[in-house]
């Protein structure tokens, strides 16, 4: 298999339309859907075809199986600011998330030569917040009550890492 980017254990390939049913199944599992806004099938398909967005499958190269996916946005952003829009890993807690995030940082800064990588995360997603902080992301701010969730609202935290912070690591 030809990977877009890889380490000895994981690799990214562009998601195909035939993978979307599996992606939706992963997204809708409780341990995942409480931390993201699941997309419709149409929206996922749009990401695959849209030039400004990228849909990537994460492969475990040793076990030869899919272990998650990533969505990026802003590939045509004139300010060279890339959005790390979504990551879901299964199985969790085995280091695959950290490896994937490091690959995305390399892709953003070394391959695309972008200036900024940013993301938002629900403020009650403690695992993901620790995950981003452990990879040198800085919290920029909070969007209070920005997402309507049933009868209540949830807040998002904005994190980013800049080119100079990546290279000074
Ligand atoms: C967040 C997520 C992508 C992390 O992937 P992962 O493969 O489980 O994470 P890793 O095993 O690589 O761990 C990376 C870091 O995350 C943090 N982390 C992982 N599991 C954790 C846990 N149970 N409790 C606290 N921190 C945890 C730690 O900082 C860890 O670094 P360390 O091992 O050096 O301490 C994964 O848990 C996930 O898919 N969550 C559901 C979807 C989600 O919240 N996505 C992010 C928002 S879009």
XYZ file of C-alpha atoms and ligand atoms in Angstrom:
217
model
C 0.000 0.000 0.000
C 1.269 3.472 -0.876
C 1.092 5.777 2.144
C 0.905 9.558 1.995
C 3.026 9.748 5.172
C 4.190 6.939 7.423
C 6.249 5.742 10.364
C 7.476 2.143 10.681
C 4.174 1.247 12.422
C 1.443 3.513 11.042
C 0.614 5.150 7.721
C -2.001 7.490 6.258
C -3.932 6.851 3.056
C -6.614 9.063 1.562
C -10.088 7.842 2.502
C -12.236 6.375 -0.299
C -15.988 6.664 -0.660
C -16.249 2.940 0.128
C -14.667 3.553 3.591
C -17.274 6.080 4.710
C -19.737 3.578 6.195
C -16.977 2.295 8.495
C -15.996 5.876 9.416
C -19.606 6.668 10.331
C -19.789 3.523 12.464
C -16.621 4.571 14.362
C -17.838 8.156 14.735
C -21.133 7.088 16.245
C -19.697 4.917 18.992
C -20.397 6.499 22.388
C -16.733 6.918 23.366
C -16.296 9.032 20.231
C -19.564 10.772 19.406
C -19.707 12.622 22.741
C -16.525 14.485 21.729
C -17.239 15.365 18.099
C -20.071 16.541 15.873
C -20.614 13.477 13.649
C -20.898 14.234 9.940
C -23.547 12.916 7.593
C -22.448 10.560 4.828
C -22.836 13.414 2.330
C -20.571 15.689 4.367
C -17.879 12.989 4.618
C -18.063 12.441 0.851
C -17.745 16.186 0.346
C -14.528 16.200 2.403
C -13.068 13.531 0.095
C -13.721 15.591 -3.029
C -13.176 19.105 -1.667
C -9.719 20.511 -2.492
C -9.648 22.547 0.715
C -10.156 19.482 2.936
C -8.508 16.109 3.404
C -9.894 12.821 4.732
C -7.249 10.340 5.871
C -7.423 6.757 7.111
C -4.854 5.685 9.696
C -3.460 2.180 9.116
C -1.637 -0.051 11.539
C 1.047 -1.332 9.133
C 1.975 -4.300 11.341
C -1.574 -5.613 11.912
C -2.728 -4.401 8.480
C -5.885 -2.799 9.789
C -7.564 0.590 10.002
C -7.067 2.172 13.440
C -8.767 5.505 12.935
C -9.141 8.542 10.753
C -8.283 12.230 10.510
C -9.954 15.198 8.827
C -7.977 18.306 7.888
C -9.395 21.626 6.697
C -7.965 24.789 5.189
C -5.486 23.267 2.741
C -6.025 26.292 0.503
C -5.885 28.772 3.379
C -3.984 31.865 2.262
C -2.796 32.532 5.822
C -1.108 29.101 5.835
C -3.207 28.023 8.793
C -4.254 24.362 8.743
C -7.175 23.047 10.783
C -6.717 19.684 12.472
C -10.447 19.161 12.470
C -10.919 15.620 13.712
C -9.073 12.578 14.939
C -10.523 9.335 16.216
C -8.330 6.405 17.204
C -9.380 2.836 18.011
C -7.886 1.142 19.930
C -7.157 4.007 22.307
C -4.308 4.429 24.768
C -1.667 2.554 22.757
C 0.255 5.564 21.452
C -1.304 5.610 17.962
C -2.866 9.029 18.568
C 0.468 10.561 19.502
C 2.209 9.022 16.463
C -0.593 10.291 14.212
C -0.457 13.814 15.609
C 3.328 13.925 15.116
C 2.848 12.846 11.489
C 0.281 15.590 10.946
C 2.640 18.174 12.432
C 5.375 16.974 10.043
C 2.946 17.094 7.129
C 1.757 20.604 8.040
C 5.128 22.227 8.645
C 7.658 20.217 6.631
C 5.633 19.149 3.587
C 2.966 21.849 3.208
C 5.282 24.551 4.675
C 2.327 25.981 6.595
C 2.690 28.468 9.446
C 0.053 27.388 11.959
C -1.796 24.209 12.925
C -4.923 24.690 15.012
C -7.903 22.808 16.396
C -10.880 23.074 18.675
C -11.845 20.629 21.384
C -14.778 20.437 23.794
C -13.703 21.811 27.166
C -14.794 18.612 28.950
C -12.635 16.342 26.749
C -9.872 15.936 29.323
C -8.076 13.116 27.487
C -7.815 15.107 24.250
C -6.776 18.314 26.067
C -3.942 16.415 27.790
C -3.094 14.850 24.427
C -2.718 18.247 22.674
C -0.817 19.827 25.573
C 1.587 16.866 25.561
C 2.360 17.669 21.902
C 3.221 21.339 22.576
C -0.072 22.906 21.508
C -0.911 26.196 23.258
C -4.418 27.092 24.377
C -5.431 30.307 22.603
C -8.886 30.832 23.926
C -12.363 29.563 24.613
C -15.571 29.837 22.623
C -18.134 29.840 25.395
C -21.458 27.986 24.885
C -20.816 27.872 21.144
C -22.339 24.447 20.420
C -25.999 23.704 21.157
C -26.223 20.234 22.630
C -29.805 19.106 23.276
C -31.198 21.616 25.746
C -27.826 22.964 26.838
C -24.660 24.452 25.377
C -21.031 23.353 25.271
C -17.830 25.355 25.058
C -14.840 24.795 22.799
C -11.178 25.467 23.542
C -8.920 26.600 20.696
C -5.376 25.219 20.564
C -2.583 25.882 18.096
C 1.072 25.277 17.373
C 3.170 27.601 15.230
C 5.948 26.768 12.784
C 8.679 28.188 15.068
C 7.388 26.135 18.018
C 7.451 22.994 15.886
C 11.038 23.588 14.792
C 12.244 24.621 18.272
C 10.896 21.410 19.822
C -7.885 11.697 21.828
C -7.423 10.426 21.087
C -7.331 10.704 19.611
C -6.023 10.066 21.636
O -5.526 8.937 20.930
P -4.857 7.698 21.709
O -4.258 6.788 20.716
O -5.856 7.138 22.638
O -3.717 8.472 22.557
P -2.244 7.967 22.892
O -2.298 6.580 23.428
O -1.353 8.230 21.735
O -1.865 8.975 24.069
C -1.447 10.289 23.759
C -1.629 11.213 24.968
O -3.014 11.421 25.207
C -3.232 11.499 26.624
N -4.074 10.369 27.027
C -4.345 9.251 26.313
N -5.198 8.462 27.007
C -5.447 9.100 28.171
C -6.261 8.806 29.313
N -7.001 7.709 29.385
N -6.299 9.725 30.308
C -5.580 10.869 30.243
N -4.782 11.191 29.196
C -4.727 10.308 28.193
C -1.868 11.470 27.276
O -1.358 12.792 27.323
C -1.068 10.666 26.268
O 0.308 10.948 26.319
P 1.250 10.115 27.352
O 0.982 8.659 27.086
O 2.622 10.549 26.973
O 0.819 10.537 28.714
C -8.372 9.227 21.357
O -8.489 9.038 22.748
C -9.757 9.357 20.743
O -10.016 8.863 19.639
N -10.731 9.993 21.482
C -12.126 10.120 21.034
C -12.299 11.172 19.956
C -11.695 12.497 20.388
O -11.871 12.964 21.496
N -10.977 13.123 19.439
C -10.335 14.393 19.672
C -11.259 15.550 19.503
S -11.698 15.822 17.795
